[in-house]
């Protein structure tokens, strides 16, 4: 195996990055894939939403693994990896990660520390999903440098064009300087209120503006209190409300991601030949 590494990124806060990482991850696991989730946000929302409510008491987190790369220590097989009962593995985060972000600034190869961590586990998984923090700082650059693909969740409620342009500039810079194979595998509309026309208009506008350059996933994630409830439950939408519209949407997203990744891999193999 050589995992597809997907960063879930948008510097705008509260757009559904963490919710998408958790539910796409469990969706992929239910589709029979081996999945590792990586919490790359010092807020540790992904870690907490998977039921580890006290991240600061965990014996090993992402920042410890990154520290090992910085100090040239070996990472042991399975070190720092938690196993969630819905079939996904997790490298958790804690507040320590914000200290790591600060110390990265003065490090050699500072943009590729996370890539080096993931290189040690990549062969064990089909998919590695990285939940990014809401900024374009050094941790997010590390995530983008480690990834093959990026999914950009966008909240349908209002038009984020300015923020998107800034994100696309960062993605292009990372692509040119650190990671030429990086692809934006899609903009994902989240928290779509299907009862209003506004979401439909935003969605149409996004497709008009970016559709020729960037894929916009054909599935939208609907807004639902069911989705908001799960972060406190420590489980995915698939066990909280398996028949609901959000579970249905994340199931469809899972299939779309599998398809897009297959195409990306075939395309890449063609170039590499
Ligand atoms: P941050 O930038 O702070 O990391 P984020 O982009 O990771 O935020 P989430 O934490 O996934 O965003 O979601 C923000 C809030 O919206 C959370 O309270 C979450 O429970 C809620 N939420 C996510 N998806 C939905 C949805 N489809 N319907 C309703 N609420 C949702
Ligand atoms: Mg988050």
Tab-separated table of C-alpha atoms and ligand atoms in Angstrom:
chain	number	residue	atom	x	y	z
A	1	UNK	CA	0.000	0.000	0.000
A	2	UNK	CA	0.995	3.566	-0.602
A	3	UNK	CA	-1.663	5.724	0.973
A	4	UNK	CA	-3.399	8.575	-0.789
A	5	UNK	CA	-2.829	11.523	1.501
A	6	UNK	CA	-5.629	14.072	1.506
A	7	UNK	CA	-5.474	17.380	3.381
A	8	UNK	CA	-8.809	18.877	4.398
A	9	UNK	CA	-7.995	22.572	4.367
A	10	UNK	CA	-9.502	26.026	4.485
A	11	UNK	CA	-8.110	28.893	6.551
A	12	UNK	CA	-11.644	30.009	7.263
A	13	UNK	CA	-12.855	28.653	10.604
A	14	UNK	CA	-15.959	26.573	11.136
A	15	UNK	CA	-16.528	25.436	7.562
A	16	UNK	CA	-16.743	21.701	8.322
A	17	UNK	CA	-13.118	20.547	7.970
A	18	UNK	CA	-13.108	18.426	11.105
A	19	UNK	CA	-16.600	17.027	10.531
A	20	UNK	CA	-15.608	16.085	6.985
A	21	UNK	CA	-12.315	14.488	8.065
A	22	UNK	CA	-14.032	12.291	10.652
A	23	UNK	CA	-16.991	11.224	8.526
A	24	UNK	CA	-15.151	10.779	5.244
A	25	UNK	CA	-12.605	8.758	7.218
A	26	UNK	CA	-15.203	6.443	8.728
A	27	UNK	CA	-16.975	6.293	5.343
A	28	UNK	CA	-13.756	5.090	3.704
A	29	UNK	CA	-13.213	2.541	6.484
A	30	UNK	CA	-16.747	1.229	5.939
A	31	UNK	CA	-15.912	0.910	2.248
A	32	UNK	CA	-13.144	-1.480	3.251
A	33	UNK	CA	-10.186	0.929	3.178
A	34	UNK	CA	-7.448	1.183	5.789
A	35	UNK	CA	-7.641	4.744	7.076
A	36	UNK	CA	-5.465	6.957	9.252
A	37	UNK	CA	-6.749	10.340	10.411
A	38	UNK	CA	-4.226	12.978	11.427
A	39	UNK	CA	-5.231	15.841	13.689
A	40	UNK	CA	-3.071	18.784	12.652
A	41	UNK	CA	-4.882	21.421	14.692
A	42	UNK	CA	-3.724	22.386	18.215
A	43	UNK	CA	-7.424	22.870	19.115
A	44	UNK	CA	-7.595	19.057	18.771
A	45	UNK	CA	-11.254	19.116	17.680
A	46	UNK	CA	-10.873	15.947	15.638
A	47	UNK	CA	-9.258	14.124	18.560
A	48	UNK	CA	-12.012	15.302	20.912
A	49	UNK	CA	-14.794	14.526	18.434
A	50	UNK	CA	-13.557	10.945	18.177
A	51	UNK	CA	-14.049	10.582	21.906
A	52	UNK	CA	-10.636	11.471	23.361
A	53	UNK	CA	-11.964	14.283	25.464
A	54	UNK	CA	-8.677	15.099	27.273
A	55	UNK	CA	-6.052	15.356	24.523
A	56	UNK	CA	-3.486	16.852	26.875
A	57	UNK	CA	-3.384	13.637	28.896
A	58	UNK	CA	-2.592	11.409	25.888
A	59	UNK	CA	0.862	9.801	26.121
A	60	UNK	CA	1.846	10.594	22.529
A	61	UNK	CA	0.459	13.058	20.003
A	62	UNK	CA	1.405	14.448	16.593
A	63	UNK	CA	3.730	16.996	18.121
A	64	UNK	CA	5.767	14.212	19.813
A	65	UNK	CA	6.172	12.451	16.463
A	66	UNK	CA	7.218	15.678	14.756
A	67	UNK	CA	9.649	16.326	17.603
A	68	UNK	CA	11.234	12.942	16.908
A	69	UNK	CA	11.820	13.915	13.292
A	70	UNK	CA	13.413	17.167	14.434
A	71	UNK	CA	15.742	15.372	16.831
A	72	UNK	CA	16.442	12.520	14.416
A	73	UNK	CA	14.964	9.838	16.672
A	74	UNK	CA	13.313	6.756	15.203
A	75	UNK	CA	9.517	6.476	15.268
A	76	UNK	CA	8.491	2.989	16.399
A	77	UNK	CA	5.938	0.896	14.484
A	78	UNK	CA	2.471	2.094	15.501
A	79	UNK	CA	3.828	4.759	17.817
A	80	UNK	CA	1.323	7.459	18.729
A	81	UNK	CA	-1.500	5.833	16.765
A	82	UNK	CA	-4.884	5.306	18.420
A	83	UNK	CA	-7.497	2.836	17.159
A	84	UNK	CA	-11.075	4.060	17.085
A	85	UNK	CA	-13.843	1.486	17.318
A	86	UNK	CA	-15.412	2.643	14.050
A	87	UNK	CA	-12.423	1.270	12.180
A	88	UNK	CA	-10.186	4.306	11.724
A	89	UNK	CA	-6.791	5.006	13.245
A	90	UNK	CA	-5.881	8.418	14.597
A	91	UNK	CA	-2.754	10.407	15.282
A	92	UNK	CA	-4.188	12.782	17.866
A	93	UNK	CA	-3.292	16.393	18.552
A	94	UNK	CA	-2.970	18.395	21.711
A	95	UNK	CA	-2.199	21.985	22.583
A	96	UNK	CA	1.508	21.087	22.417
A	97	UNK	CA	1.168	21.293	18.652
A	98	UNK	CA	1.017	25.085	18.833
A	99	UNK	CA	4.475	25.057	20.457
A	100	UNK	CA	5.644	22.812	17.646
A	101	UNK	CA	4.397	25.313	15.087
A	102	UNK	CA	6.514	28.010	16.732
A	103	UNK	CA	9.646	25.868	16.882
A	104	UNK	CA	9.284	24.837	13.239
A	105	UNK	CA	10.085	28.370	12.157
A	106	UNK	CA	13.767	27.908	12.996
A	107	UNK	CA	14.178	24.410	11.649
A	108	UNK	CA	15.846	23.060	8.564
A	109	UNK	CA	13.331	21.534	6.136
A	110	UNK	CA	10.617	23.004	8.310
A	111	UNK	CA	7.903	22.515	5.681
A	112	UNK	CA	8.365	18.752	5.369
A	113	UNK	CA	8.424	17.530	8.961
A	114	UNK	CA	4.876	16.147	8.787
A	115	UNK	CA	5.665	14.501	5.447
A	116	UNK	CA	8.574	12.724	7.119
A	117	UNK	CA	6.293	11.543	9.952
A	118	UNK	CA	3.745	10.182	7.459
A	119	UNK	CA	6.438	8.509	5.363
A	120	UNK	CA	6.918	6.115	8.288
A	121	UNK	CA	3.256	4.924	8.203
A	122	UNK	CA	2.200	5.467	4.607
A	123	UNK	CA	2.676	1.845	3.576
A	124	UNK	CA	0.170	0.699	6.230
A	125	UNK	CA	-2.840	2.619	4.873
A	126	UNK	CA	-4.991	3.197	1.798
A	127	UNK	CA	-5.962	6.712	2.901
A	128	UNK	CA	-4.474	9.269	5.246
A	129	UNK	CA	-6.690	12.291	5.922
A	130	UNK	CA	-5.203	15.384	7.544
A	131	UNK	CA	-7.511	17.757	9.413
A	132	UNK	CA	-5.920	21.211	9.036
A	133	UNK	CA	-6.257	24.143	11.408
A	134	UNK	CA	-7.993	27.340	10.295
A	135	UNK	CA	-4.871	29.226	9.189
A	136	UNK	CA	-2.304	29.142	6.422
A	137	UNK	CA	0.595	28.926	8.876
A	138	UNK	CA	3.452	26.465	9.104
A	139	UNK	CA	1.335	23.481	10.215
A	140	UNK	CA	-1.018	23.871	7.268
A	141	UNK	CA	1.933	24.287	4.902
A	142	UNK	CA	3.320	21.041	6.375
A	143	UNK	CA	-0.031	19.344	5.682
A	144	UNK	CA	-0.112	20.598	2.098
A	145	UNK	CA	3.494	19.560	1.541
A	146	UNK	CA	2.663	16.045	2.753
A	147	UNK	CA	-0.548	15.627	0.731
A	148	UNK	CA	-1.337	14.355	-2.770
A	149	UNK	CA	-4.723	16.011	-2.780
A	150	UNK	CA	-6.650	18.739	-1.045
A	151	UNK	CA	-10.344	18.898	-0.255
A	152	UNK	CA	-11.590	22.412	0.485
A	153	UNK	CA	-14.825	22.501	2.468
A	154	UNK	CA	-16.723	25.706	1.868
A	155	UNK	CA	-19.669	26.812	3.921
A	156	UNK	CA	-22.579	27.514	1.641
A	157	UNK	CA	-24.052	30.332	3.732
A	158	UNK	CA	-21.990	33.058	2.211
A	159	UNK	CA	-19.640	33.625	-0.627
A	160	UNK	CA	-16.013	33.021	0.301
A	161	UNK	CA	-14.358	34.118	-2.937
A	162	UNK	CA	-11.671	36.315	-1.382
A	163	UNK	CA	-10.581	33.661	1.108
A	164	UNK	CA	-10.595	31.045	-1.612
A	165	UNK	CA	-8.284	33.122	-3.798
A	166	UNK	CA	-5.815	33.408	-0.924
A	167	UNK	CA	-6.008	29.659	-0.313
A	168	UNK	CA	-5.464	28.916	-3.998
A	169	UNK	CA	-2.388	31.176	-4.026
A	170	UNK	CA	-0.935	29.274	-1.058
A	171	UNK	CA	-1.721	25.947	-2.723
A	172	UNK	CA	0.037	27.073	-5.885
A	173	UNK	CA	3.079	28.239	-3.937
A	174	UNK	CA	3.314	24.910	-2.126
A	175	UNK	CA	2.893	23.143	-5.437
A	176	UNK	CA	5.676	25.092	-7.100
A	177	UNK	CA	8.164	25.046	-4.272
A	178	UNK	CA	7.520	21.918	-2.237
A	179	UNK	CA	5.103	19.466	-3.750
A	180	UNK	CA	4.630	19.522	-7.540
A	181	UNK	CA	2.213	16.586	-7.468
A	182	UNK	CA	-0.327	18.333	-5.239
A	183	UNK	CA	-3.840	18.424	-6.711
A	184	UNK	CA	-6.948	20.205	-5.540
A	185	UNK	CA	-9.379	17.390	-5.656
A	186	UNK	CA	-12.326	19.434	-4.966
A	187	UNK	CA	-14.328	22.106	-3.317
A	188	UNK	CA	-16.956	20.603	-1.042
A	189	UNK	CA	-20.063	22.587	-0.184
A	190	UNK	CA	-20.970	22.047	3.462
A	191	UNK	CA	-23.870	22.980	5.728
A	192	UNK	CA	-26.101	23.495	2.734
A	193	UNK	CA	-29.609	24.506	3.730
A	194	UNK	CA	-31.566	22.767	1.037
A	195	UNK	CA	-34.723	24.738	1.833
A	196	UNK	CA	-33.301	28.038	0.635
A	197	UNK	CA	-32.358	29.165	-2.826
A	198	UNK	CA	-29.330	30.992	-1.533
A	199	UNK	CA	-27.265	27.846	-1.061
A	200	UNK	CA	-28.170	26.722	-4.546
A	201	UNK	CA	-27.111	30.105	-5.934
A	202	UNK	CA	-23.777	30.002	-4.071
A	203	UNK	CA	-23.209	26.506	-5.302
A	204	UNK	CA	-23.997	27.510	-8.897
A	205	UNK	CA	-21.779	30.585	-8.618
A	206	UNK	CA	-18.883	28.504	-7.274
A	207	UNK	CA	-19.255	26.078	-10.128
A	208	UNK	CA	-19.347	28.980	-12.624
A	209	UNK	CA	-16.337	30.734	-11.106
A	210	UNK	CA	-14.073	27.778	-10.395
A	211	UNK	CA	-15.673	24.838	-12.143
A	212	UNK	CA	-13.386	25.062	-15.157
A	213	UNK	CA	-10.243	25.103	-12.998
A	214	UNK	CA	-11.213	23.084	-9.944
A	215	UNK	CA	-13.564	20.226	-9.370
A	216	UNK	CA	-16.564	21.035	-7.219
A	217	UNK	CA	-17.852	17.800	-5.693
A	218	UNK	CA	-21.254	16.966	-7.071
A	219	UNK	CA	-22.471	15.983	-3.619
A	220	UNK	CA	-23.273	18.786	-1.156
A	221	UNK	CA	-23.298	18.168	2.599
A	222	UNK	CA	-26.669	19.309	3.946
A	223	UNK	CA	-27.062	21.361	7.099
A	224	UNK	CA	-28.476	19.316	9.960
A	225	UNK	CA	-28.476	19.479	13.738
A	226	UNK	CA	-27.674	15.761	13.593
A	227	UNK	CA	-24.236	16.660	12.231
A	228	UNK	CA	-23.687	19.260	14.917
A	229	UNK	CA	-24.527	16.736	17.642
A	230	UNK	CA	-21.826	14.213	16.828
A	231	UNK	CA	-18.821	16.236	17.985
A	232	UNK	CA	-20.050	15.735	21.550
A	233	UNK	CA	-20.806	12.047	21.019
A	234	UNK	CA	-17.391	10.694	20.060
A	235	UNK	CA	-18.782	8.875	17.049
A	236	UNK	CA	-19.468	9.413	13.382
A	237	UNK	CA	-22.706	10.363	11.666
A	238	UNK	CA	-22.896	6.745	10.452
A	239	UNK	CA	-23.516	5.447	13.939
A	240	UNK	CA	-25.338	8.530	15.248
A	241	UNK	CA	-27.890	8.878	12.451
A	242	UNK	CA	-27.130	6.260	9.799
A	243	UNK	CA	-30.268	6.824	7.739
A	244	UNK	CA	-30.203	10.626	7.846
A	245	UNK	CA	-29.359	12.974	4.998
A	246	UNK	CA	-25.896	13.852	6.308
A	247	UNK	CA	-24.837	10.195	6.515
A	248	UNK	CA	-26.219	9.671	3.014
A	249	UNK	CA	-24.221	12.663	1.755
A	250	UNK	CA	-20.961	11.542	3.393
A	251	UNK	CA	-21.492	8.070	1.945
A	252	UNK	CA	-21.834	9.626	-1.524
A	253	UNK	CA	-18.763	11.797	-0.900
A	254	UNK	CA	-16.816	8.668	0.046
A	255	UNK	CA	-17.634	7.075	-3.294
A	256	UNK	CA	-16.749	10.266	-5.168
A	257	UNK	CA	-13.405	10.532	-3.365
A	258	UNK	CA	-12.558	6.898	-4.124
A	259	UNK	CA	-13.326	7.529	-7.795
A	260	UNK	CA	-11.343	10.777	-7.992
A	261	UNK	CA	-8.348	9.222	-6.226
A	262	UNK	CA	-8.377	6.300	-8.617
A	263	UNK	CA	-8.253	8.751	-11.530
A	264	UNK	CA	-5.483	10.762	-9.879
A	265	UNK	CA	-3.390	7.648	-9.304
A	266	UNK	CA	-3.845	6.491	-12.903
A	267	UNK	CA	-2.932	9.960	-14.174
A	268	UNK	CA	0.131	10.081	-11.924
A	269	UNK	CA	1.268	6.607	-12.965
A	270	UNK	CA	1.022	7.730	-16.581
A	271	UNK	CA	3.221	10.768	-15.926
A	272	UNK	CA	5.735	8.755	-13.909
A	273	UNK	CA	6.211	6.213	-16.684
B	1	LIG	P1	-12.286	24.961	12.653
B	1	LIG	O1	-11.885	25.901	11.573
B	1	LIG	O2	-12.575	25.631	13.947
B	1	LIG	O3	-11.342	23.804	12.779
B	1	LIG	P2	-13.944	23.283	11.051
B	1	LIG	O4	-13.765	23.872	9.709
B	1	LIG	O5	-13.171	22.078	11.383
B	1	LIG	O6	-13.719	24.381	12.185
B	1	LIG	P3	-16.228	21.871	12.059
B	1	LIG	O7	-15.676	21.883	13.427
B	1	LIG	O8	-16.249	20.596	11.324
B	1	LIG	O9	-15.514	22.996	11.189
B	1	LIG	O10	-17.703	22.441	12.036
B	1	LIG	C1	-18.009	23.706	12.625
B	1	LIG	C2	-19.315	23.572	13.414
B	1	LIG	O11	-20.375	23.279	12.528
B	1	LIG	C3	-19.282	22.457	14.429
B	1	LIG	O12	-19.988	22.854	15.558
B	1	LIG	C4	-19.982	21.326	13.730
B	1	LIG	O13	-20.595	20.438	14.630
B	1	LIG	C5	-20.989	22.045	12.881
B	1	LIG	N1	-21.304	21.336	11.627
B	1	LIG	C6	-20.434	20.706	10.799
B	1	LIG	N2	-21.062	20.159	9.743
B	1	LIG	C7	-22.374	20.465	9.896
B	1	LIG	C8	-23.554	20.177	9.134
B	1	LIG	N3	-23.514	19.488	7.987
B	1	LIG	N4	-24.724	20.651	9.607
B	1	LIG	C9	-24.781	21.366	10.751
B	1	LIG	N5	-23.730	21.650	11.516
B	1	LIG	C10	-22.526	21.212	11.110
B	2	LIG	MG1	-11.576	21.844	12.737
